[in-house]
GROMACS .gro file of C-alpha atoms in nm:
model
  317
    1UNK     CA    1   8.113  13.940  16.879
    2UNK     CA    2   8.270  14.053  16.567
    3UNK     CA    3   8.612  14.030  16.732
    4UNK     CA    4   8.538  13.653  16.814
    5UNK     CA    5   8.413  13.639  16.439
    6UNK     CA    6   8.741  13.763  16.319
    7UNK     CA    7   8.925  13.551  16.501
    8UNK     CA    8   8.750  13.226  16.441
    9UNK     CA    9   8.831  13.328  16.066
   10UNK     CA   10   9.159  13.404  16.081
   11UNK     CA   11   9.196  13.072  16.240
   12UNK     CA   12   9.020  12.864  15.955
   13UNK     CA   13   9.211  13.009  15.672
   14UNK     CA   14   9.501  12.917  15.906
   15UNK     CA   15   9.457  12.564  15.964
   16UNK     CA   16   9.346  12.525  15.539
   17UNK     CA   17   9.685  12.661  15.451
   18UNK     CA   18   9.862  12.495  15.684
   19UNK     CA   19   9.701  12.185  15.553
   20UNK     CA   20   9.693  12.234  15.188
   21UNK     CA   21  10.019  12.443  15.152
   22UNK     CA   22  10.233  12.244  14.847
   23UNK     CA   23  10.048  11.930  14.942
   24UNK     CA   24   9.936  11.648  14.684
   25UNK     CA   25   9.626  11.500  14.877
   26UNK     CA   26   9.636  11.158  14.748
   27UNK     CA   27   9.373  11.020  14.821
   28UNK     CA   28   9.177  11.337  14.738
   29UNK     CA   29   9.321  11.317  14.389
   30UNK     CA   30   9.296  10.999  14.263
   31UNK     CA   31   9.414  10.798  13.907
   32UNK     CA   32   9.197  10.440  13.992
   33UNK     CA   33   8.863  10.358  13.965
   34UNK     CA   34   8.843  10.228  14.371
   35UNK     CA   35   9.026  10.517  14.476
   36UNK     CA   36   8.797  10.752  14.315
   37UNK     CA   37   8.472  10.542  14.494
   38UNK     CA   38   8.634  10.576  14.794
   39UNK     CA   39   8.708  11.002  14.753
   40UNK     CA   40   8.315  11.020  14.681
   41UNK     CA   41   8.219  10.864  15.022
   42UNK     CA   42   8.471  11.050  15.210
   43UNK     CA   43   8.287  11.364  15.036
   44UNK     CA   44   8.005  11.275  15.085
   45UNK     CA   45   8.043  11.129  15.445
   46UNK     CA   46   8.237  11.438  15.521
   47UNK     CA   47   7.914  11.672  15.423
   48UNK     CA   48   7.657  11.438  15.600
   49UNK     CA   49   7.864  11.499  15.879
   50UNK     CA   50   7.915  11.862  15.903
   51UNK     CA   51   7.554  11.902  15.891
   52UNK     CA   52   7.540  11.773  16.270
   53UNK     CA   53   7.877  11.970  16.336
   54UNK     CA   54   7.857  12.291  16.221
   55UNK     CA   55   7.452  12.394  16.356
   56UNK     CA   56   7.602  12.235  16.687
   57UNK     CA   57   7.945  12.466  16.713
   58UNK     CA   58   7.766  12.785  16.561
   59UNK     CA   59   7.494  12.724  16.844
   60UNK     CA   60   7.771  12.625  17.111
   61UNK     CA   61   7.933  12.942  17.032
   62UNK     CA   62   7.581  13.191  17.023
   63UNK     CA   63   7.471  13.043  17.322
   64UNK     CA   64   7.808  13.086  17.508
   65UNK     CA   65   7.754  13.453  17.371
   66UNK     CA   66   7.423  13.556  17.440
   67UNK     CA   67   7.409  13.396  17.835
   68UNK     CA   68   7.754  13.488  17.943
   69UNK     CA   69   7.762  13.559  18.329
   70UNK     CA   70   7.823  13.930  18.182
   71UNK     CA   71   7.504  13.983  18.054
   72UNK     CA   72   7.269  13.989  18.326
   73UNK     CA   73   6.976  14.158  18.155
   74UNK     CA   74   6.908  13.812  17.921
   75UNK     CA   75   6.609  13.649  17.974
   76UNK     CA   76   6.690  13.288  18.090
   77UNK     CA   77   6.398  13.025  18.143
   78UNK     CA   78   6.557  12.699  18.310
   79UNK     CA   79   6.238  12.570  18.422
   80UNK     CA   80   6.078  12.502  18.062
   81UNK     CA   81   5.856  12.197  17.980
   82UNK     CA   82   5.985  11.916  17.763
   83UNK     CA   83   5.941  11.994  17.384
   84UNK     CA   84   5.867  11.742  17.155
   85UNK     CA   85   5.959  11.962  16.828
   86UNK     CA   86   6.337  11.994  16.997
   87UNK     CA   87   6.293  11.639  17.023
   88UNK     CA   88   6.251  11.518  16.731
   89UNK     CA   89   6.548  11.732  16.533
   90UNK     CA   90   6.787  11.626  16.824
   91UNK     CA   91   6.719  11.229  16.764
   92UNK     CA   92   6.582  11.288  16.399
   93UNK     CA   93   6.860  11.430  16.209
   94UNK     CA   94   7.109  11.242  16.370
   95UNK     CA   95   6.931  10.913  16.342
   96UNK     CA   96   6.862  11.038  15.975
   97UNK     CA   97   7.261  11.097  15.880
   98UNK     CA   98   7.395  10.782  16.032
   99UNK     CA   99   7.135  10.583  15.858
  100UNK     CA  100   7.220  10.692  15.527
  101UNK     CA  101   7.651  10.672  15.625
  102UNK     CA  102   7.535  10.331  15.712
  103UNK     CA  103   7.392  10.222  15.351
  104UNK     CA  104   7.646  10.409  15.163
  105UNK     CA  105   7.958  10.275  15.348
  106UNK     CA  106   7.787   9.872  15.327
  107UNK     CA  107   7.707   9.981  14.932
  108UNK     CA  108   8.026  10.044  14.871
  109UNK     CA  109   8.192   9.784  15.080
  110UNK     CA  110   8.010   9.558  14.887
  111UNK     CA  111   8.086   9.650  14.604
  112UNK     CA  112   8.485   9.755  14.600
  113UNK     CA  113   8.536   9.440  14.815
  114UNK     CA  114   8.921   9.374  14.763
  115UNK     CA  115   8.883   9.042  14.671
  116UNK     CA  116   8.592   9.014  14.395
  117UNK     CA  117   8.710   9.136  14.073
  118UNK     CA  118   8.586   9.471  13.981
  119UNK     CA  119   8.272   9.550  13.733
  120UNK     CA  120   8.496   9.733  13.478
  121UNK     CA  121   8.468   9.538  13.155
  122UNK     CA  122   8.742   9.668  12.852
  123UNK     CA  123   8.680   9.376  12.605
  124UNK     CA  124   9.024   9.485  12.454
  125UNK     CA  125   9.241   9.466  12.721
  126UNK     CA  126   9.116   9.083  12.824
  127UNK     CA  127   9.191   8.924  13.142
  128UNK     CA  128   9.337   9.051  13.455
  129UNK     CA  129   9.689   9.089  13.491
  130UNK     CA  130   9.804   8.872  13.807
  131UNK     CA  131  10.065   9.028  14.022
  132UNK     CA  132  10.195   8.829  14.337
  133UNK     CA  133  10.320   9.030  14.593
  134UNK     CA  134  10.555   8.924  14.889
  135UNK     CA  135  10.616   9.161  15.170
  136UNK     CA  136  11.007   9.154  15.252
  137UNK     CA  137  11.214   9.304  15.473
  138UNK     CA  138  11.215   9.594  15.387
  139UNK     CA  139  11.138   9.561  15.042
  140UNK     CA  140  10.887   9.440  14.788
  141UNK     CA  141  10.896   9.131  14.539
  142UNK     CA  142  10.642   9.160  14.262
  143UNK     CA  143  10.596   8.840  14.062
  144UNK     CA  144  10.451   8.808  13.698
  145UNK     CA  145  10.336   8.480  13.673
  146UNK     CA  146  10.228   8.497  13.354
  147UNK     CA  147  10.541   8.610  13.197
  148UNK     CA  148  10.782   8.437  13.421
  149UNK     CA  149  10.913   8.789  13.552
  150UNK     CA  150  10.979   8.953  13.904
  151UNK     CA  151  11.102   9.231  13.998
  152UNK     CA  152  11.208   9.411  14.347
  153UNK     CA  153  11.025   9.746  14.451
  154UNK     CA  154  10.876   9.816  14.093
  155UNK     CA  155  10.551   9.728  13.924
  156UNK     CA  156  10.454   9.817  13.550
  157UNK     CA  157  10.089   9.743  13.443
  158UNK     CA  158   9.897   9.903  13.152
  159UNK     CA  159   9.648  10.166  13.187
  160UNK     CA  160   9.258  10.033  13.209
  161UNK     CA  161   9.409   9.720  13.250
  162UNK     CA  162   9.248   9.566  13.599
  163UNK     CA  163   9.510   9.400  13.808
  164UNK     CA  164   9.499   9.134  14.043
  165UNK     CA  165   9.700   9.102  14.285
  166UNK     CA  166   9.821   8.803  14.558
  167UNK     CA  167   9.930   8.934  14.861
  168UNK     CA  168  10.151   8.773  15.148
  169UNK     CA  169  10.466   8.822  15.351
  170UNK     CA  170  10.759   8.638  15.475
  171UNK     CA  171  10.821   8.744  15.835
  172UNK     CA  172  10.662   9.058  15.951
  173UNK     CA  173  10.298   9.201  15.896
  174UNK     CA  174  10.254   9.437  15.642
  175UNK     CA  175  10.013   9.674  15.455
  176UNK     CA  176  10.004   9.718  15.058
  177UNK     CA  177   9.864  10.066  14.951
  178UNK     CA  178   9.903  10.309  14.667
  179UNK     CA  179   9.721  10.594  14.767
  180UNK     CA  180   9.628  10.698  14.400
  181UNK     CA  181   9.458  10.379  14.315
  182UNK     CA  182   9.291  10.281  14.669
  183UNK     CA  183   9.245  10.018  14.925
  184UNK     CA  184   9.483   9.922  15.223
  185UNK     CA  185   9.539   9.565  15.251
  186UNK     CA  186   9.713   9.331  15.509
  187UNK     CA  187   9.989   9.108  15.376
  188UNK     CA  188  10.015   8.788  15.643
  189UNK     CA  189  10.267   8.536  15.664
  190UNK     CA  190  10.089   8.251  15.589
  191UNK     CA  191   9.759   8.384  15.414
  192UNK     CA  192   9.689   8.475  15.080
  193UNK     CA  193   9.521   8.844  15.082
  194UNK     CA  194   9.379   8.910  14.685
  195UNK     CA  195   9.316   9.241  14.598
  196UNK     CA  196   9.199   9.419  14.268
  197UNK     CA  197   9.267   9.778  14.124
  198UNK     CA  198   9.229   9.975  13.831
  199UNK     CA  199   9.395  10.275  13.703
  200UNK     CA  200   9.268  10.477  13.443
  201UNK     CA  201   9.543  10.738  13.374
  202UNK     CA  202   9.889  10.666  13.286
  203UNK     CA  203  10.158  10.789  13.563
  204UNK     CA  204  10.374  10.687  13.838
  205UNK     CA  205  10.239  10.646  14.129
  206UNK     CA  206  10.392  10.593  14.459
  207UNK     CA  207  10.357  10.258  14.702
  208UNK     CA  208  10.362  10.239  15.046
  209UNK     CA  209  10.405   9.992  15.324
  210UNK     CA  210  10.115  10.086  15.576
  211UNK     CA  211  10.158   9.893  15.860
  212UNK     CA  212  10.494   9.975  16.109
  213UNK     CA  213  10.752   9.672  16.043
  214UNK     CA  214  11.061   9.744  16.161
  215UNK     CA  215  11.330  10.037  16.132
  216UNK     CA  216  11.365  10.008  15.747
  217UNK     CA  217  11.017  10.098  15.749
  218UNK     CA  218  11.023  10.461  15.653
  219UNK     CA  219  11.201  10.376  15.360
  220UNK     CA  220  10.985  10.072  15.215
  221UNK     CA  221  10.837  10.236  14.904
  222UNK     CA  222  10.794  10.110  14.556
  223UNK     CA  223  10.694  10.262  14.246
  224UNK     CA  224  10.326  10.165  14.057
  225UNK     CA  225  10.357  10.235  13.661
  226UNK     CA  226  10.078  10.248  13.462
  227UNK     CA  227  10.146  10.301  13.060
  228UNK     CA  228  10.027  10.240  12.766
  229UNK     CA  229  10.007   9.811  12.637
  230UNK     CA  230  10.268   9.925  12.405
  231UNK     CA  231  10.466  10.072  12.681
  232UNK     CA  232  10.397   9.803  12.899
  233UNK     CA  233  10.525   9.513  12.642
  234UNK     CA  234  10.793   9.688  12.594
  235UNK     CA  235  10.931   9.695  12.979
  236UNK     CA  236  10.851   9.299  12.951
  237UNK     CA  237  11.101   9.298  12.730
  238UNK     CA  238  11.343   9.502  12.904
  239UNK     CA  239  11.324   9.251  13.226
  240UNK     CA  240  11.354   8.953  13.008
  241UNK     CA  241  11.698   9.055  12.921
  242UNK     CA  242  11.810   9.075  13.318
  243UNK     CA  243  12.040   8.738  13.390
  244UNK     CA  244  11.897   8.690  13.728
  245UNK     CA  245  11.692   8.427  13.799
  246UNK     CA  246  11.487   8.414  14.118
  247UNK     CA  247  11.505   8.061  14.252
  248UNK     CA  248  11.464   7.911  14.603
  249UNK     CA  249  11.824   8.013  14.666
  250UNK     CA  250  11.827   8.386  14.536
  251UNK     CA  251  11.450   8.397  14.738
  252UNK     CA  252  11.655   8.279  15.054
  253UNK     CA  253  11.899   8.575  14.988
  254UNK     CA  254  11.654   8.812  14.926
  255UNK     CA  255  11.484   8.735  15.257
  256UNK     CA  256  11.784   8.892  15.444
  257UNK     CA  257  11.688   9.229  15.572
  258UNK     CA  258  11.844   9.478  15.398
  259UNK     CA  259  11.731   9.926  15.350
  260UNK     CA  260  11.678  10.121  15.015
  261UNK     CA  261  11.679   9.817  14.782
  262UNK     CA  262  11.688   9.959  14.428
  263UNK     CA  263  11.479   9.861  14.153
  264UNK     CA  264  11.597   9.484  14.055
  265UNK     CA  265  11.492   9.241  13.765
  266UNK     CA  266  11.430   8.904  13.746
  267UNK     CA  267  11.347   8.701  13.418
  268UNK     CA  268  11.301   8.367  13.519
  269UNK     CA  269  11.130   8.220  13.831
  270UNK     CA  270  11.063   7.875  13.989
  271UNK     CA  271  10.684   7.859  13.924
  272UNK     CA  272  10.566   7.753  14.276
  273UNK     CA  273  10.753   8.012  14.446
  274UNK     CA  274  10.474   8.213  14.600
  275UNK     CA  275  10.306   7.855  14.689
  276UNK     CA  276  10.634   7.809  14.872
  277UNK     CA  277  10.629   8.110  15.016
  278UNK     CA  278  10.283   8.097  15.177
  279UNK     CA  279  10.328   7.796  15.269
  280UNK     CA  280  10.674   7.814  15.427
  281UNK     CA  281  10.856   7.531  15.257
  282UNK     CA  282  11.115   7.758  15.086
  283UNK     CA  283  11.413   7.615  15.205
  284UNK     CA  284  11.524   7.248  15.063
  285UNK     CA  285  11.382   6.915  15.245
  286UNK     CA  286  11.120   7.166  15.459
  287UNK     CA  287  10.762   7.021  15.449
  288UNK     CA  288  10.474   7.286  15.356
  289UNK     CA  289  10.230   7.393  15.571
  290UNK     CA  290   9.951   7.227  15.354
  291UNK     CA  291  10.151   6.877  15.399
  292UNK     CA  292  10.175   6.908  15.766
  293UNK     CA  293   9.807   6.993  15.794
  294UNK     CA  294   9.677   6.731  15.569
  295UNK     CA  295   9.904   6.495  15.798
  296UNK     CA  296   9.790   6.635  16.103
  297UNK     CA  297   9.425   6.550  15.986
  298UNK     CA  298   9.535   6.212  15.887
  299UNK     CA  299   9.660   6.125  16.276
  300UNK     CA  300   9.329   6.261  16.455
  301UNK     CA  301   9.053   6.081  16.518
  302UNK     CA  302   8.791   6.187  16.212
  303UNK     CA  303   9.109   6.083  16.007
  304UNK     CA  304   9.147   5.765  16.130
  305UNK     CA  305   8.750   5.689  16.139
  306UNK     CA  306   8.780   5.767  15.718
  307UNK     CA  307   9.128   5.590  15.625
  308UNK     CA  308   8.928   5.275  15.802
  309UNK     CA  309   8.667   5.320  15.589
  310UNK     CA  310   8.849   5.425  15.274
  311UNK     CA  311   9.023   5.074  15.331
  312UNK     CA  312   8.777   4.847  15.378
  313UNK     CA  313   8.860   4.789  15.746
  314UNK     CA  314   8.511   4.894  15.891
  315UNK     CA  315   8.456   4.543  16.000
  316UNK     CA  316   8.769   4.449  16.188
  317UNK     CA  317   8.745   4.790  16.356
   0.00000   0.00000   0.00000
């Protein structure tokens, strides 16, 4: 027994080295306000959890001890009557813990969902700061529609500033996450994902494509800033005096696949860009997708039915 003890020790402070050796557990140390929500109810999930799992290994492990075929002096009683006290802690506590994982992960679901703005009110630092963000391959445009900026693989916001961002992608499926800050989210050709963060401390954080796309991948990163306003103001600046300007035609070139783009800058852009994009009518004399749709409905039936009516032609029909 104490042999087995030993062992079962050794092994433990094992595996926890093995896992925490030089390693920077994001999502375990976080800078945002979601990501921090999000660390709590792994905690606490985690601790709910090894309530069930530990009583249940210790007892695997004593009873595996005590009745081994070795030991053929213990008194063994497989003919016992049903107890109702066994009962009850066998469905109880386990009916108990996934009740309450059930309310806390719908609470917080609820509440961090990606696309309602977050409950984090800084009078100072006024409205969110909308980012657009297009999925290329295998890189990352970041548009600032409210300066006119872009800029490839890079994104600058200030600190307790809550950012909203527009998410979509040009070919392939993939995922926006910065571990620090919280929440993995899909960008779709074609849809319009909207996701909001927060980070309170200032840093650089690192961004990550979560969802496989290709073999450039492994190398689709981008880097999250968040300064101070005066900081921030003065990297707006800084872009402004790139001379690129990202119009349907540099958009078209940046659509090329390509590996390791470096950080790029971008101080003009065609307003309806990311409309474009979504709705795939980049390229001149190509019809968007909300065009061909509101056509489509035009030529069916219920379409018909109201331009007859719209027209006064209810009669002759």
């Amino acid at each position: 027994m104490k042999s087995l003890k030993r062992v079962l020790g050794i092994s433990c402070v094992l595996v926890l080295a093995l896992l925490l050796s030089g390693c920077d557990i994001a999502i375990l140390n976080p800078a945002g306000l979601v990501a921090k929500a999000q660390r709590n109810l792994i905690v606490v999930s985690l601790i709910l959890m090894l309530c069930i799992v530990i009583p249940v290994m210790v007892a695997v492990i004593f009873f595996a001890v005590k009745y081994h075929a070795s030991k053929g002096n213990t008194e063994y009683l497989p003919n016992w009557a049903a107890s109702h006290k066994i009962e009850f802690f066998m469905w109880g506590i386990p009916i108990c813990v996934v009740s309450v994982l059930a309310v806390l992960s719908a609470y917080f679901t609820y509440k961090y969902e990606p696309s309602k703005p977050l409950n984090y009110a800084v009078a100072a630092e006024g409205k969110p700061l909308r980012i657009d963000a297009i999925a290329l391959e295998w890189k990352w445009l970041f548009i600032y529609p409210e300066y006119g900026i872009a800029t490839i693989n890079e994104i600058y916001v200030p600190t307790g500033r809550q950012v909203a961002l527009q998410l979509t992608a040009q070919d392939t499926i993939n995922a926006f996450w910065v571990p620090k800050l919280g929440t993995v989210l899909y960008a779709m050709p074609q849809m319009n994902a909207k996701l909001h963060l927060l980070s309170e401390e200032d840093g650089q954080f690192l961004g990550v494509s979560a969802n496989y796309s290709g073999e450039g991948f492994a190398d689709m990163h981008f880097a999250w800033y968040s300064v101070s306003n005066d900081a921030f103001d003065h990297w707006v600046s800084r872009v402004y005096k790139s001379q690129n300007q990202l119009d349907r035609h540099t958009y078209l070139e940046l659509m090329k696949r390509s590996k390791r783009d470096p950080v790029a800058y971008f101080s003009g852009i065609d307003k309806d860009l990311y409309y474009r994009v979504v709705n795939r009518c980049v390229a001149e004399g190509s019809k968007c997708n909300e065009e061909l749709m509101r056509f489509a409905a035009a030529r069916s039936l219920w379409g018909k039915l109201c331009s007859i009516f719209d027209t006064g032609e209810a009669e002759d029909y």
